[in-house]
Amino acid sequence: MAAFRVSPAASQRLDEIFHTRDTWAQDQAETYIRGLFACFGRIARRDIVSRAISAAFGVSGYYCRYQHHYIYWRQMGDGRIGIVTILHERMHQLDRFREDDGA
C-alpha cells in the first residue's frame, strides 16, 4: 500500500480550502477535500501524471493539478510521498511554494 504524508504547510492549505464552505457549501467543501485526498493516494500509487518542479523553484520534486489547485510533492527517504503544499491556480506559485516549503 502506497503511503503519503501531508506536511504542516499542506495541512494549513487544506484547512483554508475547507473554509471555503463559508462561501460555497459544506457538502461542496467536503467533496473537494475528499477529492484532494484521493489525488494524494493516486500520487502515492504513481497512478497520476506529474511533472518535475521547475528548476526556478530551487528544489527537487513534482507537481500535478487537481481541479483549481496544484499539489506539490516529493519522494521521501522512507519511500513515502510527502505532500509539500497545495496552491490555488491564482496564487503566485513560486513565492507561495517557497513560503510553504520553508514552513
mmCIF file of C-alpha atoms in Angstrom:
data_model
loop_
_atom_site.group_PDB
_atom_site.id
_atom_site.type_symbol
_atom_site.label_atom_id
_atom_site.label_comp_id
_atom_site.label_asym_id
_atom_site.label_seq_id
_atom_site.Cartn_x
_atom_site.Cartn_y
_atom_site.Cartn_z
ATOM 1 C CA MET A 1 0.000 0.000 0.000
ATOM 2 C CA ALA A 2 1.449 3.338 -1.011
ATOM 3 C CA ALA A 3 1.613 5.941 1.731
ATOM 4 C CA PHE A 4 1.814 9.699 1.839
ATOM 5 C CA ARG A 5 2.441 12.316 4.490
ATOM 6 C CA VAL A 6 0.848 15.755 4.479
ATOM 7 C CA SER A 7 3.242 18.489 5.645
ATOM 8 C CA PRO A 8 2.114 21.104 8.180
ATOM 9 C CA ALA A 9 2.044 23.732 5.397
ATOM 10 C CA ALA A 10 -0.119 21.491 3.199
ATOM 11 C CA SER A 11 -2.387 20.783 6.168
ATOM 12 C CA GLN A 12 -2.847 24.513 6.679
ATOM 13 C CA ARG A 13 -3.716 24.912 2.987
ATOM 14 C CA LEU A 14 -6.295 22.113 3.333
ATOM 15 C CA ASP A 15 -7.869 23.990 6.239
ATOM 16 C CA GLU A 16 -8.014 27.146 4.124
ATOM 17 C CA ILE A 17 -9.631 25.236 1.267
ATOM 18 C CA PHE A 18 -12.165 23.653 3.616
ATOM 19 C CA HIS A 19 -13.122 27.036 4.992
ATOM 20 C CA THR A 20 -14.431 27.978 1.559
ATOM 21 C CA ARG A 21 -17.579 26.275 2.820
ATOM 22 C CA ASP A 22 -18.466 29.719 4.149
ATOM 23 C CA THR A 23 -18.605 30.881 0.517
ATOM 24 C CA TRP A 24 -19.851 27.715 -1.139
ATOM 25 C CA ALA A 25 -21.395 24.894 0.858
ATOM 26 C CA GLN A 26 -20.361 22.329 3.458
ATOM 27 C CA ASP A 27 -21.038 19.412 1.102
ATOM 28 C CA GLN A 28 -19.060 21.010 -1.722
ATOM 29 C CA ALA A 29 -16.080 21.719 0.571
ATOM 30 C CA GLU A 30 -16.103 18.146 1.894
ATOM 31 C CA THR A 31 -16.316 16.716 -1.615
ATOM 32 C CA TYR A 32 -13.382 18.840 -2.774
ATOM 33 C CA ILE A 33 -11.227 17.808 0.218
ATOM 34 C CA ARG A 34 -12.051 14.134 -0.362
ATOM 35 C CA GLY A 35 -11.049 14.610 -3.999
ATOM 36 C CA LEU A 36 -7.710 16.097 -2.945
ATOM 37 C CA PHE A 37 -7.019 13.133 -0.642
ATOM 38 C CA ALA A 38 -7.952 10.720 -3.420
ATOM 39 C CA CYS A 39 -5.448 12.570 -5.601
ATOM 40 C CA PHE A 40 -2.780 12.185 -2.876
ATOM 41 C CA GLY A 41 -3.424 8.434 -2.956
ATOM 42 C CA ARG A 42 -3.094 8.368 -6.731
ATOM 43 C CA ILE A 43 0.217 10.245 -6.445
ATOM 44 C CA ALA A 44 1.471 7.699 -3.905
ATOM 45 C CA ARG A 45 0.439 4.817 -6.188
ATOM 46 C CA ARG A 46 2.049 6.566 -9.175
ATOM 47 C CA ASP A 47 -1.332 6.477 -10.849
ATOM 48 C CA ILE A 48 -1.346 10.111 -11.963
ATOM 49 C CA VAL A 49 0.725 12.187 -14.353
ATOM 50 C CA SER A 50 3.065 14.551 -12.509
ATOM 51 C CA ARG A 51 5.654 16.986 -13.782
ATOM 52 C CA ALA A 52 9.021 17.899 -12.314
ATOM 53 C CA ILE A 53 9.089 21.178 -10.405
ATOM 54 C CA SER A 54 10.806 23.914 -12.378
ATOM 55 C CA ALA A 55 14.483 24.490 -11.617
ATOM 56 C CA ALA A 56 13.480 28.096 -10.786
ATOM 57 C CA PHE A 57 12.000 26.786 -7.545
ATOM 58 C CA GLY A 58 15.420 25.544 -6.437
ATOM 59 C CA VAL A 59 14.128 22.211 -5.095
ATOM 60 C CA SER A 60 13.536 18.765 -6.451
ATOM 61 C CA GLY A 61 10.042 17.379 -6.555
ATOM 62 C CA TYR A 62 6.923 17.136 -8.623
ATOM 63 C CA TYR A 63 3.505 18.658 -9.059
ATOM 64 C CA CYS A 64 0.151 17.769 -10.521
ATOM 65 C CA ARG A 65 -3.165 19.510 -10.798
ATOM 66 C CA TYR A 66 -6.440 18.760 -9.094
ATOM 67 C CA GLN A 67 -9.238 20.960 -10.425
ATOM 68 C CA HIS A 68 -8.232 24.512 -9.331
ATOM 69 C CA HIS A 69 -5.180 23.564 -7.219
ATOM 70 C CA TYR A 70 -1.630 22.438 -7.807
ATOM 71 C CA ILE A 71 -0.317 19.726 -5.495
ATOM 72 C CA TYR A 72 3.430 19.842 -4.901
ATOM 73 C CA TRP A 73 5.076 16.685 -3.623
ATOM 74 C CA ARG A 74 8.397 14.887 -3.287
ATOM 75 C CA GLN A 75 9.664 11.393 -2.632
ATOM 76 C CA MET A 76 10.781 10.988 0.982
ATOM 77 C CA GLY A 77 13.721 8.901 2.156
ATOM 78 C CA ASP A 78 11.452 6.204 3.603
ATOM 79 C CA GLY A 79 9.650 5.751 0.284
ATOM 80 C CA ARG A 80 6.534 7.663 1.243
ATOM 81 C CA ILE A 81 5.282 10.650 -0.701
ATOM 82 C CA GLY A 82 5.472 13.990 1.065
ATOM 83 C CA ILE A 83 2.723 16.435 0.116
ATOM 84 C CA VAL A 84 4.616 19.732 0.416
ATOM 85 C CA THR A 85 1.802 22.162 -0.322
ATOM 86 C CA ILE A 86 -1.415 22.734 -2.223
ATOM 87 C CA LEU A 87 -1.716 26.043 -4.058
ATOM 88 C CA HIS A 88 -4.654 27.588 -5.846
ATOM 89 C CA GLU A 89 -4.143 28.253 -9.546
ATOM 90 C CA ARG A 90 -4.464 32.007 -8.949
ATOM 91 C CA MET A 91 -1.661 32.129 -6.371
ATOM 92 C CA HIS A 92 1.853 33.135 -7.330
ATOM 93 C CA GLN A 93 3.247 29.616 -7.334
ATOM 94 C CA LEU A 94 6.956 30.300 -6.824
ATOM 95 C CA ASP A 95 6.550 32.722 -3.900
ATOM 96 C CA ARG A 96 3.924 30.653 -2.110
ATOM 97 C CA PHE A 97 5.830 27.414 -2.658
ATOM 98 C CA ARG A 98 8.949 28.921 -1.108
ATOM 99 C CA GLU A 99 6.902 30.155 1.875
ATOM 100 C CA ASP A 100 5.323 26.765 2.441
ATOM 101 C CA ASP A 101 8.471 24.727 1.769
ATOM 102 C CA GLY A 102 10.313 26.684 4.453
ATOM 103 C CA ALA A 103 7.467 26.339 6.980
#
